[in-house]
Amino acid sequence: MKTLATLILITTAIFSAVAQDPMAIAIELVATQKGDQGIDMKATVTDDENSEPVKGLTIQFSGTAGEQTVALGEATTNELGIAELKGGNFDALRKVAHAFTFTATFAGNENYETNHASVDLAEVAIELKAETIDSVNTVIVNVTSWNEKGEAVPFSEGEVKVYVPRMFSLLPIGDITTDEDGYGELKFPNDLPSSVSGELTIVARIEEHETFGNAETSVVSNWGVKVDAQASKLPRALWSPDAPLWMVVTFVVLMVGVWYHYGLIVYELIKVHRLSKPTDPLDFSE
Amino acid sequence: MNIEKTSKSLLKEFWPQMSKWTTRELIWLGFWGIIFLVGLYALYVQIVEGHVVTGMRDHVIWGVYIVNFIFFIGIGYTGAIVGGLLHLFDAEWRKPLMRIAALMTVISVIIGPLYILLCIGRLDRLYYLFIYPRLQSPIIWDVVAVMTFLVGGILFLYLLAIRDFAILSRSEETMPAWRRKIYLFMSAGFINTRMQRHDLKLALNVLSLLLIPTVIIVSSVLSWIFGMTLRPGWHSTIFGPYFVLAAVYTGTGVLVLLMYAFRKLHNLGAYIQERHFVYVGYMLIAMAAGYGYFTFSEYLTDWYTSEKWNAELIHKLMDLNQYGWMFYFANFAGILLPILLIGIPKFRSINTITFSAALLVIAMWFKRYLIIVPTLETPLLPMQDIRPEYVNYSATWVEWALTGAGIAMFMILFKVASKYIPIVPIWETSEMIEKEKQTKAATNGQPQPSLS
């Protein structure tokens, strides 16, 4: 009995030791500069062993410029292993320098080891305007970056992508390549549907640039084609709320016609049943 | 007419087959039982692991399950329309075949919709169909039509069997008391009085007349699930009649196969005779010709206009590296061969008619496959940056196992039904035999030229 108890204790201890061994994790960090709206940071956490997302870890986001480091905030990973920080304020860093290191850190717990991931970004500012020039709706961008001396310089030969957010994702409108002054233009289509207000949000993005990483800004225009979903009449559409009257009438007439005759047949069967007794013999006389 | 004597004699002949299972029958049942069980295991795998175990993906959302649904439902429609038409025309020779036709209707219409259930990803939401029906949806039309038709099919089978239930309930054959009681209950008190005959005939006439337009409507409704969709190969005005004819044509082929099988298995050569095969064969020729015309018309129109997507679909169908072999087989074995083999008197025999029927049934299954899969592989929006298995459909073992299970269920249900209801209607066949005796006596043994 004593031996059995000892064995159980040893086994429990071994299992406890194995269970408490924290697992290594990997963190992938994406940061998007949004000018005065701060910075968006997205950390994706997976376990090293199976590359499966890890849920429920608290990730701390921070930024460093020169000697100064500021905490930007924290977020917890969801079932996809993603922790997101929206609009982290890094104005304090921008006063110090125009190149930053952004970091996502997991402090570690009993199940997972500590780890961190960083991205180095140089500051870039996208000025975005929506103007009608000679009756043509035009998107204008002016992109500025900063040199090593801290002086503002135009970002030339830069590629800026223009989108309009739709229900599920961003609709690409076109690409702008900036000139030597950092300017660029794009003719905007005039047939994009919007809500009743006619407003369309236009987004300009620099994506995965080797120096600036991701940067984004947006502006609201009134260039959308106003569509009032409620006022639209869709009499022939399958998704309209009510079936057309002719369809209802046809359906009802057909159903009533068929089921009435089924009823008639059952009535005839009941009549057959009432015309004899179960004990009566079969009548072959006629 | 001495129907009493003839019916007693027929029952005496059929009863040994109805009252016990022979070793051969048990082996046969076991064989199909195993196939059915494999299908059940496949169903378990599909439920546990989800539809990822099938070949259906985001683009090709329908596969052999829908092919089987259309196939079985079509067979079901045939029993009713052929049986109904022959009944209304009072074709005397039909009588030994009516039970097979009626059973075929009910069993097929029970099995067919099961494939829809296999196709649905969220079965737990199935009741939404009934609590949130949208009358604008062809899917709802089909659900209502199939259920309505199933009730009609069951009524048709029952009305045709009432007189046999009356004979069985009062027979001198040895049977368990419960079985006799069930026969008595099912006979609905029919004892063959003048009024009962009148009422039963009225009910049968009404139902036969009703089933013909019902079949045309429900089969058309099924076709409109495709026809109302803007996709190459589907959006066609001919699809309604095309589906009706395809259903009846396939079902008539299955009817021939069942006639052949039961003739052999139950030694029914005296009742399911060569003339029955020949008459049904004539029907097959007429339907093959009509179906060939529809097919030619459908593909010629698409090919001639050569709209971008239609042209791509036609190319897929005719390219031997894609669906060409299936397309040529479906049209050759499904249309041309039956016309030649049955149409030329030299070739016409029970065996060749049955062979033609078997070929056309297989060909018509492929035809349904060709209607569904290549079209889904040819969407109007091009598929880009997608894994090849998402673009091209290929059925998995799970789908084949469940296809086999459906066929096994058909075989098992037919066999079990044949143990409780005579495959050849006793009363009606007795009437036919007696009438033929009278005609023979009246014409001094000279054969009559009429088909009826």
XYZ file of C-alpha atoms in Angstrom:
738
model
C 0.000 0.000 0.000
C 2.836 2.291 0.984
C 4.698 1.424 -2.246
C 1.586 2.248 -4.294
C 1.205 5.609 -2.590
C 4.870 6.383 -3.246
C 4.464 5.457 -6.913
C 1.431 7.712 -7.245
C 3.328 10.572 -5.625
C 6.331 10.116 -7.933
C 4.093 9.893 -11.041
C 2.151 13.003 -10.003
C 5.413 14.855 -9.424
C 6.749 13.856 -12.866
C 3.513 14.897 -14.581
C 3.434 18.162 -12.646
C 7.003 18.892 -13.680
C 6.179 18.141 -17.337
C 2.980 20.186 -17.227
C 4.730 23.204 -15.706
C 7.421 23.331 -18.378
C 6.528 26.546 -20.275
C 6.260 26.405 -24.018
C 8.168 28.689 -26.379
C 6.164 31.119 -28.484
C 6.744 33.151 -31.642
C 5.498 36.735 -32.061
C 4.983 38.438 -35.399
C 4.515 42.209 -35.276
C 3.026 44.548 -37.877
C 2.868 48.311 -37.228
C 1.037 50.926 -39.293
C 1.730 54.648 -38.863
C -1.414 56.744 -39.007
C -0.029 60.255 -38.591
C -1.917 62.248 -35.957
C -4.093 59.195 -35.230
C -1.101 57.425 -33.686
C 0.004 53.920 -34.550
C -1.836 50.617 -35.008
C 0.064 47.538 -33.869
C -0.900 43.933 -34.484
C 0.947 41.061 -32.811
C 0.231 37.458 -33.855
C 1.285 34.845 -31.317
C 1.798 31.169 -32.150
C 3.319 28.340 -30.170
C 6.704 27.222 -31.436
C 5.864 23.534 -31.383
C 2.737 23.378 -33.588
C 2.513 26.925 -34.951
C -1.014 27.045 -33.509
C -2.455 30.416 -32.384
C -2.241 31.079 -28.643
C -5.243 32.700 -27.030
C -5.404 34.775 -23.853
C -1.829 36.166 -23.631
C -1.406 39.799 -22.616
C 0.928 41.631 -24.997
C 2.516 44.934 -24.031
C 3.233 47.403 -26.800
C 5.955 50.039 -26.530
C 7.995 52.414 -28.692
C 11.550 53.715 -28.478
C 13.191 56.744 -30.039
C 16.776 57.457 -29.099
C 17.017 56.860 -25.366
C 13.346 57.369 -24.665
C 10.885 54.512 -24.384
C 7.124 54.920 -23.892
C 4.500 52.311 -23.137
C 1.757 52.488 -25.777
C -0.726 50.077 -24.264
C -1.576 46.390 -24.003
C -3.993 43.894 -25.545
C -4.886 40.226 -25.105
C -4.628 37.664 -27.895
C -7.896 36.325 -29.339
C -8.623 32.798 -30.638
C -6.550 33.589 -33.742
C -3.627 34.547 -31.513
C -3.954 38.218 -32.459
C -3.545 41.143 -30.061
C -4.247 44.568 -31.539
C -3.557 48.079 -30.361
C -5.385 50.852 -32.204
C -4.139 54.448 -32.297
C -1.243 54.136 -29.863
C -0.069 57.662 -29.020
C 3.653 58.105 -29.786
C 3.765 61.925 -29.960
C 6.359 61.965 -27.189
C 8.687 59.916 -29.377
C 8.137 62.097 -32.436
C 9.444 65.076 -30.478
C 12.696 63.217 -29.840
C 13.430 61.695 -33.267
C 11.870 60.532 -36.534
C 13.044 56.922 -36.392
C 11.467 54.486 -33.958
C 11.567 50.934 -32.740
C 8.175 49.480 -31.858
C 8.065 46.380 -29.708
C 5.479 43.817 -28.674
C 6.439 41.928 -25.518
C 4.973 38.981 -23.732
C 6.221 38.888 -20.157
C 5.842 35.111 -19.797
C 3.689 32.994 -17.506
C 3.604 29.433 -16.173
C 2.546 28.033 -19.556
C 4.461 30.150 -22.063
C 7.963 31.566 -22.150
C 8.669 35.266 -22.445
C 9.354 36.655 -25.935
C 9.214 39.876 -27.901
C 9.220 41.155 -31.482
C 10.289 44.547 -32.838
C 10.006 46.600 -36.018
C 12.137 49.619 -36.949
C 10.310 52.438 -38.728
C 11.202 55.879 -39.996
C 8.455 58.481 -39.749
C 6.484 59.313 -42.866
C 3.482 61.621 -43.220
C 0.846 61.264 -45.917
C -1.274 64.302 -46.603
C -4.402 63.272 -48.451
C -6.889 65.549 -50.205
C -10.017 64.874 -52.230
C -10.536 67.735 -54.709
C -12.594 68.266 -57.828
C -10.307 69.736 -60.502
C -11.995 70.762 -63.771
C -15.026 68.623 -62.892
C -12.765 65.598 -62.327
C -12.726 64.036 -58.874
C -9.050 63.810 -57.990
C -7.209 62.237 -55.080
C -4.050 64.200 -54.226
C -1.283 62.943 -51.943
C 1.721 64.738 -50.546
C 4.189 62.475 -48.758
C 6.874 63.787 -46.457
C 9.718 61.983 -44.716
C 12.583 63.160 -42.521
C 16.336 62.926 -43.195
C 19.028 62.070 -40.671
C 19.319 65.738 -39.659
C 15.655 65.799 -38.769
C 14.682 67.965 -41.740
C 11.417 67.369 -43.581
C 12.058 66.182 -47.175
C 9.682 65.098 -49.947
C 9.277 61.356 -50.411
C 9.846 60.962 -54.169
C 9.255 57.863 -56.329
C 7.147 56.477 -53.515
C 4.249 54.146 -54.225
C 0.969 55.031 -52.531
C -2.036 52.751 -52.919
C -5.544 54.226 -52.809
C -8.520 52.259 -51.499
C -12.151 52.668 -50.524
C -13.356 50.549 -47.584
C -16.349 48.367 -48.521
C -18.326 45.912 -46.431
C -15.679 43.202 -46.033
C -12.384 44.636 -47.289
C -10.642 47.531 -49.019
C -11.567 48.088 -52.677
C -8.403 49.018 -54.658
C -8.897 52.224 -56.669
C -5.378 52.701 -58.038
C -1.696 53.419 -57.344
C 0.068 56.801 -57.194
C 3.802 57.243 -57.683
C 4.982 60.477 -56.079
C 7.078 63.004 -58.018
C 10.272 64.706 -56.795
C 8.158 67.039 -54.623
C 6.401 64.114 -52.960
C 3.122 64.875 -54.819
C 0.926 62.548 -56.781
C -2.623 62.507 -58.205
C -5.218 59.886 -59.143
C -8.492 60.288 -61.019
C -11.252 58.933 -58.802
C -14.182 56.991 -60.350
C -17.558 58.725 -60.162
C -19.739 55.625 -60.090
C -18.961 54.120 -56.694
C -22.119 53.516 -54.643
C -22.247 54.869 -51.100
C -24.885 55.286 -48.430
C -27.719 57.852 -48.581
C -25.269 60.587 -47.497
C -23.047 60.133 -50.567
C -19.947 60.001 -48.366
C -17.030 57.765 -49.276
C -13.943 57.231 -47.158
C -10.747 57.292 -49.200
C -7.697 55.542 -47.763
C -4.080 56.126 -48.920
C -1.504 53.555 -47.854
C 2.208 52.956 -48.125
C 2.598 49.218 -47.736
C 5.573 47.212 -46.480
C 8.166 49.840 -47.376
C 11.656 48.863 -46.274
C 12.189 52.146 -44.375
C 8.695 53.267 -43.406
C 6.903 49.974 -43.046
C 3.168 50.585 -43.296
C 1.618 54.034 -43.214
C -1.974 55.052 -43.732
C -4.254 58.049 -43.726
C -7.831 58.641 -44.788
C -10.212 61.376 -45.812
C -13.980 61.505 -46.299
C -15.319 62.705 -49.664
C -18.865 63.198 -50.932
C -18.179 61.502 -54.265
C -20.307 58.416 -53.728
C -23.405 57.652 -55.755
C -26.213 57.909 -53.232
C -28.025 54.615 -52.822
C -30.993 54.264 -50.535
C -31.378 50.559 -49.943
C -34.743 51.050 -48.281
C -36.206 53.066 -51.142
C -35.034 50.655 -53.868
C -37.870 48.600 -55.258
C -36.893 45.092 -56.277
C -40.135 43.553 -57.510
C -38.450 40.794 -59.515
C -35.584 40.032 -57.166
C -35.508 36.803 -55.197
C -34.313 38.719 -52.167
C -37.261 41.126 -52.121
C -39.249 40.718 -48.914
C -42.490 39.465 -50.430
C -43.243 37.070 -53.247
C -45.114 38.571 -56.228
C -48.876 38.166 -56.044
C -49.068 35.974 -59.144
C -46.577 33.577 -57.573
C -48.541 33.352 -54.332
C -51.800 32.806 -56.236
C -50.267 30.132 -58.503
C -48.736 28.341 -55.538
C -51.945 28.381 -53.509
C -54.089 27.258 -56.464
C -51.740 24.363 -57.246
C -51.467 23.240 -53.641
C -55.191 23.509 -52.986
C -55.888 21.670 -56.264
C -53.594 18.749 -55.490
C -54.411 18.393 -51.798
C -58.150 18.744 -52.424
C -57.959 15.736 -54.729
C -55.858 13.810 -52.219
C -58.627 14.521 -49.725
C -61.203 13.334 -52.249
C -59.328 10.044 -52.683
C -59.129 9.496 -48.931
C -62.886 10.233 -48.744
C -63.530 7.555 -51.384
C -61.436 5.114 -49.349
C -63.499 5.870 -46.249
C -66.616 5.174 -48.316
C -65.114 1.836 -49.417
C -64.397 0.990 -45.803
C -67.949 1.756 -44.641
C -69.531 -0.505 -47.231
C -68.549 -3.779 -45.542
C -67.621 -5.489 -42.316
C -64.176 -6.982 -41.685
C -65.686 -10.461 -41.439
C -67.426 -10.325 -44.822
C -66.008 -12.695 -47.468
C -64.781 -11.464 -50.833
C -67.534 -11.203 -53.378
C -66.592 -12.665 -56.770
C -70.177 -13.086 -57.932
C -70.085 -10.151 -60.402
C -64.726 -14.564 -65.394
C -63.346 -16.852 -62.743
C -61.158 -14.340 -60.959
C -61.519 -16.115 -57.631
C -59.986 -19.317 -58.947
C -57.226 -17.576 -60.897
C -56.286 -15.308 -58.006
C -56.123 -18.279 -55.621
C -53.914 -20.069 -58.067
C -51.640 -17.027 -58.458
C -51.373 -16.545 -54.697
C -50.515 -20.201 -54.259
C -47.737 -19.731 -56.803
C -46.404 -16.490 -55.269
C -46.847 -17.344 -51.580
C -43.709 -19.489 -51.105
C -41.622 -16.579 -52.304
C -43.473 -14.170 -49.986
C -43.482 -16.325 -46.887
C -39.814 -17.266 -46.495
C -36.304 -16.040 -47.216
C -34.166 -18.405 -49.267
C -30.410 -18.679 -48.684
C -29.782 -16.953 -52.002
C -32.003 -14.066 -50.978
C -30.277 -13.765 -47.600
C -26.852 -13.651 -49.277
C -28.180 -11.019 -51.653
C -29.593 -9.050 -48.733
C -26.318 -9.427 -46.815
C -24.320 -8.121 -49.771
C -26.376 -4.957 -50.057
C -26.509 -4.711 -46.266
C -22.706 -4.526 -46.129
C -22.655 -1.801 -48.785
C -25.282 0.069 -46.792
C -23.222 -0.235 -43.601
C -20.114 1.084 -45.377
C -22.281 4.060 -46.386
C -23.366 4.544 -42.778
C -19.706 4.581 -41.711
C -18.994 7.173 -44.418
C -21.900 9.240 -43.065
C -20.404 9.011 -39.568
C -17.041 10.218 -40.943
C -18.752 13.096 -42.745
C -20.682 14.168 -39.647
C -17.630 14.001 -37.381
C -15.083 15.573 -39.727
C -17.409 17.798 -41.758
C -17.870 18.210 -45.490
C -14.136 18.573 -45.973
C -14.124 14.775 -46.403
C -16.117 15.220 -49.616
C -14.796 16.647 -52.882
C -17.118 19.658 -52.615
C -15.423 22.997 -52.038
C -16.201 26.721 -52.273
C -16.758 26.761 -56.033
C -17.980 23.278 -56.860
C -20.567 23.205 -54.122
C -22.593 20.310 -55.554
C -21.295 16.893 -56.513
C -22.511 13.325 -56.756
C -25.014 13.842 -53.913
C -27.067 16.188 -56.088
C -26.531 13.915 -59.097
C -27.990 11.056 -57.059
C -30.853 13.229 -55.827
C -31.915 14.121 -59.367
C -31.377 10.539 -60.488
C -33.519 8.915 -57.781
C -36.225 11.564 -57.849
C -36.444 11.133 -61.624
C -36.894 7.389 -61.253
C -39.630 8.043 -58.737
C -41.523 10.311 -61.095
C -41.539 7.640 -63.764
C -43.454 5.043 -61.815
C -46.268 7.503 -61.343
C -46.397 8.957 -64.844
C -45.990 5.665 -66.722
C -48.303 3.843 -64.331
C -50.817 6.695 -64.426
C -50.813 6.963 -68.220
C -51.130 3.221 -68.778
C -53.949 3.085 -66.227
C -55.840 5.925 -67.906
C -55.380 4.391 -71.354
C -56.534 1.090 -69.830
C -53.656 -0.806 -71.467
C -54.466 -4.332 -70.310
C -50.865 -5.556 -70.583
C -49.757 -2.993 -67.962
C -51.283 -4.938 -65.083
C -48.362 -7.205 -64.107
C -46.012 -4.192 -64.141
C -48.036 -1.753 -62.062
C -46.762 -2.929 -58.672
C -43.122 -2.558 -59.710
C -43.858 0.924 -61.099
C -45.671 2.047 -57.944
C -43.032 0.620 -55.582
C -40.322 2.249 -57.659
C -42.069 5.604 -57.201
C -42.313 5.439 -53.427
C -38.886 3.940 -52.721
C -37.035 6.335 -55.042
C -38.807 9.395 -53.708
C -37.898 8.332 -50.167
C -34.214 7.827 -51.048
C -33.705 10.830 -53.356
C -34.217 13.631 -50.804
C -31.836 11.912 -48.358
C -29.017 13.055 -50.642
C -30.065 16.652 -50.099
C -29.660 16.096 -46.374
C -26.154 14.731 -47.019
C -25.344 17.880 -48.958
C -26.412 20.330 -46.262
C -23.596 21.559 -44.040
C -25.787 22.703 -41.180
C -28.432 20.014 -40.787
C -29.363 21.476 -37.415
C -30.831 24.422 -39.334
C -32.933 22.268 -41.654
C -36.138 23.326 -39.924
C -35.435 26.910 -41.061
C -36.769 25.735 -44.437
C -40.155 25.289 -42.852
C -40.244 28.207 -40.425
C -38.647 30.791 -42.773
C -39.762 29.618 -46.224
C -39.332 32.053 -49.094
C -41.899 31.446 -51.766
C -39.586 33.107 -54.293
C -36.992 30.361 -53.933
C -37.000 27.387 -56.333
C -35.541 25.361 -53.437
C -38.794 25.868 -51.495
C -40.836 24.978 -54.574
C -38.883 21.748 -54.805
C -39.250 20.857 -51.120
C -43.023 21.360 -51.276
C -43.313 19.585 -54.638
C -41.337 16.519 -53.571
C -43.263 16.137 -50.312
C -46.594 16.550 -52.080
C -45.568 14.063 -54.718
C -44.417 11.515 -52.123
C -47.901 11.546 -50.592
C -49.391 10.991 -54.056
C -46.963 8.149 -54.740
C -47.848 6.401 -51.486
C -51.566 6.788 -52.252
C -50.987 5.368 -55.751
C -49.171 2.328 -54.391
C -51.841 1.794 -51.768
C -54.839 2.147 -54.090
C -53.302 -0.343 -56.501
C -52.661 -2.798 -53.675
C -55.994 -2.675 -51.810
C -57.544 -5.592 -53.713
C -54.435 -7.722 -53.156
C -54.570 -6.909 -49.440
C -58.180 -8.119 -49.479
C -57.136 -11.387 -51.142
C -54.186 -11.881 -48.776
C -56.257 -11.183 -45.655
C -58.756 -13.885 -46.603
C -56.316 -16.368 -48.129
C -56.004 -19.985 -47.030
C -52.209 -19.689 -46.854
C -50.557 -20.090 -43.480
C -49.324 -16.819 -42.050
C -48.894 -15.224 -38.607
C -52.045 -13.678 -37.141
C -50.453 -10.202 -36.980
C -49.667 -10.322 -40.676
C -53.232 -11.299 -41.572
C -54.547 -8.505 -39.326
C -52.356 -5.953 -41.075
C -53.557 -7.184 -44.481
C -57.144 -6.949 -43.261
C -56.609 -3.412 -41.997
C -54.857 -2.374 -45.209
C -57.645 -3.819 -47.355
C -59.883 -0.971 -46.070
C -62.852 -3.339 -45.911
C -62.790 -4.013 -49.642
C -64.883 -7.067 -50.489
C -65.559 -6.238 -54.143
C -69.109 -4.922 -53.997
C -70.322 -2.897 -56.974
C -70.145 0.369 -54.985
C -66.679 -0.395 -53.663
C -65.413 -1.136 -57.161
C -66.916 2.135 -58.337
C -65.363 4.151 -55.498
C -61.952 2.522 -55.869
C -61.934 3.014 -59.632
C -62.944 6.651 -59.204
C -60.137 7.204 -56.688
C -57.596 5.519 -58.966
C -58.717 7.478 -62.021
C -58.567 10.783 -60.131
C -55.123 9.975 -58.767
C -53.759 8.781 -62.112
C -55.034 11.923 -63.765
C -53.618 14.052 -60.967
C -50.197 12.410 -60.905
C -49.395 13.152 -64.541
C -49.477 16.974 -64.280
C -48.002 16.711 -60.780
C -44.980 14.847 -62.135
C -44.550 17.385 -64.917
C -44.736 20.255 -62.424
C -42.452 18.764 -59.775
C -39.880 17.646 -62.314
C -39.928 21.094 -63.922
C -39.557 22.698 -60.507
C -36.442 20.607 -59.933
C -35.039 21.774 -63.253
C -35.740 25.396 -62.361
C -33.323 25.196 -59.437
C -30.742 25.151 -62.232
C -32.642 26.992 -64.957
C -33.302 30.040 -62.771
C -29.566 30.395 -62.099
C -27.429 32.579 -64.350
C -24.726 30.055 -65.117
C -23.471 28.588 -68.390
C -25.217 25.323 -69.157
C -28.037 25.916 -66.675
C -29.858 29.083 -67.654
C -31.980 27.534 -70.385
C -35.678 27.623 -71.162
C -35.611 24.013 -72.338
C -34.608 22.716 -68.901
C -38.190 22.080 -67.706
C -39.247 19.635 -70.438
C -35.644 18.374 -70.682
C -35.716 17.263 -67.034
C -39.220 15.796 -67.299
C -38.210 13.662 -70.272
C -34.850 12.703 -68.741
C -36.605 11.603 -65.547
C -39.201 9.479 -67.315
C -36.630 8.051 -69.719
C -34.248 7.009 -66.924
C -37.074 5.654 -64.808
C -38.404 3.577 -67.677
C -34.902 2.132 -68.050
C -34.882 1.235 -64.348
C -38.371 -0.266 -64.764
C -36.982 -2.609 -67.439
C -34.093 -3.602 -65.159
C -36.485 -4.348 -62.302
C -38.777 -6.318 -64.606
C -35.782 -8.370 -65.724
C -34.487 -8.883 -62.167
C -37.816 -9.988 -60.693
C -38.615 -12.109 -63.736
C -35.387 -14.020 -63.111
C -35.323 -13.996 -59.306
C -38.996 -14.838 -58.740
C -39.545 -16.953 -61.856
C -42.193 -14.568 -63.176
C -41.643 -15.332 -66.855
C -45.297 -16.333 -67.269
C -46.479 -12.884 -66.169
C -43.678 -10.485 -67.117
C -43.425 -11.648 -70.688
C -41.370 -10.716 -73.729
C -44.220 -8.527 -74.990
C -43.922 -6.385 -71.846
C -40.256 -5.778 -72.586
C -41.063 -5.005 -76.208
C -43.868 -2.549 -75.343
C -41.733 -0.779 -72.737
C -38.892 -0.910 -75.281
C -41.063 0.981 -77.773
C -41.620 3.612 -75.101
C -37.857 3.807 -74.613
C -37.269 4.396 -78.334
C -39.788 7.239 -78.411
C -38.250 8.817 -75.322
C -34.664 8.338 -76.573
C -35.589 10.110 -79.805
C -37.226 12.968 -77.922
C -34.348 13.215 -75.478
C -31.833 13.174 -78.329
C -33.683 16.025 -79.999
C -33.706 18.083 -76.793
C -30.011 17.400 -76.210
C -29.053 18.397 -79.735
C -31.176 21.529 -79.536
C -29.674 22.512 -76.168
C -26.026 22.085 -77.132
C -26.422 23.421 -80.670
C -27.872 26.680 -79.333
C -25.048 27.116 -76.822
C -22.362 26.149 -79.328
C -23.686 28.361 -82.136
C -23.925 31.555 -80.110
C -20.534 30.805 -78.514
C -20.889 33.250 -75.662
C -17.593 33.263 -73.796
C -18.608 31.079 -70.849
C -20.882 28.798 -72.851
C -18.077 28.220 -75.334
C -15.706 27.360 -72.484
C -18.225 24.909 -71.063
C -18.862 23.273 -74.438
C -15.120 22.906 -74.902
C -14.816 21.196 -71.517
C -17.649 18.836 -72.378
C -16.213 17.827 -75.733
C -12.519 17.741 -74.872
C -11.457 14.119 -74.387
C -8.900 15.229 -71.796
C -11.659 16.752 -69.685
C -15.278 15.516 -69.847
C -15.281 14.306 -73.447
C -15.367 10.576 -72.718
C -18.274 11.047 -70.332
C -20.134 13.332 -72.756
C -19.773 10.979 -75.735
C -20.668 7.945 -73.629
C -23.758 9.676 -72.224
C -25.044 10.539 -75.677
C -24.002 7.380 -77.461
C -25.087 4.858 -74.808
C -27.939 7.001 -73.544
C -29.548 7.915 -76.858
C -28.185 6.212 -79.970
C -27.606 2.663 -78.752
C -31.097 2.127 -77.266
C -32.678 3.369 -80.504
C -30.565 1.000 -82.592
C -30.739 -2.045 -80.320
C -34.470 -1.846 -79.677
C -35.474 -0.245 -82.959
C -34.005 -2.875 -85.264
C -36.269 -5.935 -85.009
C -33.376 -8.348 -85.571
C -31.678 -7.235 -82.352
C -34.863 -6.862 -80.282
C -35.050 -9.376 -77.416
C -35.450 -9.375 -73.650
C -31.685 -9.428 -73.218
C -30.894 -6.596 -75.629
C -33.717 -4.426 -74.284
C -32.420 -4.996 -70.748
C -28.855 -4.333 -71.881
C -29.962 -1.080 -73.539
C -31.834 -0.114 -70.377
C -28.762 -0.768 -68.220
C -26.587 1.307 -70.554
C -29.002 4.194 -70.695
C -29.448 4.254 -66.906
C -25.669 4.545 -66.421
C -25.440 7.079 -69.245
C -28.215 9.184 -67.761
C -26.430 9.228 -64.387
C -23.367 10.588 -66.166
C -25.580 13.083 -67.972
C -26.730 14.504 -64.609
C -23.077 14.689 -63.546
C -22.307 16.616 -66.743
C -25.111 19.068 -66.068
C -23.892 19.864 -62.558
C -20.121 19.589 -62.167
C -18.623 21.155 -65.354
C -20.959 24.142 -64.984
C -19.860 24.716 -61.391
C -16.259 24.486 -62.570
C -17.010 27.296 -65.064
C -18.102 30.301 -62.972
C -18.772 33.685 -64.515
C -16.180 35.283 -62.235
C -12.781 33.713 -62.944
C -11.226 31.700 -60.155
C -7.744 32.977 -59.358
C -5.062 32.204 -56.791
C -6.953 29.144 -55.614
C -5.716 25.635 -54.975
C -6.480 23.254 -57.882
C -8.684 21.035 -55.711
C -10.953 24.030 -55.174
C -11.399 24.476 -58.926
C -11.875 20.890 -60.057
C -14.273 18.508 -58.369
C -13.462 14.902 -57.718
C -15.750 12.728 -55.591
C -14.141 11.100 -52.534
C -14.651 7.599 -51.134
C -17.179 9.059 -48.682
C -19.385 10.254 -51.535
C -19.025 6.992 -53.459
C -19.814 4.993 -50.301
C -22.973 7.017 -49.715
C -23.907 6.642 -53.385
C -23.551 2.897 -52.942
C -25.626 3.107 -49.763
C -28.473 4.744 -51.698
C -28.470 1.978 -54.303
C -28.260 -0.612 -51.511
C -31.225 0.992 -49.750
C -33.205 0.844 -52.997
C -32.404 -2.869 -53.419
C -33.116 -3.743 -49.785
C -36.407 -1.828 -49.606
C -37.581 -3.386 -52.878
C -36.690 -6.866 -51.662
C -38.333 -6.378 -48.274
C -41.445 -4.911 -49.927
C -41.648 -7.925 -52.240
C -41.959 -10.127 -49.150
C -45.134 -8.366 -48.026
C -46.796 -7.307 -51.290
C -46.856 -9.521 -54.393
C -44.548 -8.044 -57.048
C -47.097 -9.022 -59.687
C -50.549 -7.708 -58.665
C -52.714 -10.773 -58.060
C -56.159 -9.293 -58.634
C -55.323 -7.235 -61.701
C -53.282 -9.993 -63.303
C -56.121 -12.448 -62.681
C -58.455 -10.028 -64.459
C -56.002 -9.781 -67.359
C -55.616 -13.552 -67.634
C -59.363 -14.094 -67.560
C -59.981 -11.371 -70.143
C -57.343 -12.847 -72.421
C -58.940 -16.275 -72.046
C -62.307 -14.809 -73.040
C -60.794 -12.970 -76.018
C -58.978 -16.097 -77.124
C -62.171 -18.123 -76.878
C -64.116 -15.448 -78.796
C -61.548 -15.309 -81.617
C -60.962 -19.057 -81.684
C -57.378 -18.679 -80.570
C -56.359 -16.097 -83.180
C -53.937 -13.501 -81.669
C -55.135 -9.905 -81.448
C -53.069 -7.112 -83.042
C -53.847 -4.453 -80.423
C -51.269 -3.485 -77.769
C -53.961 -3.373 -75.091
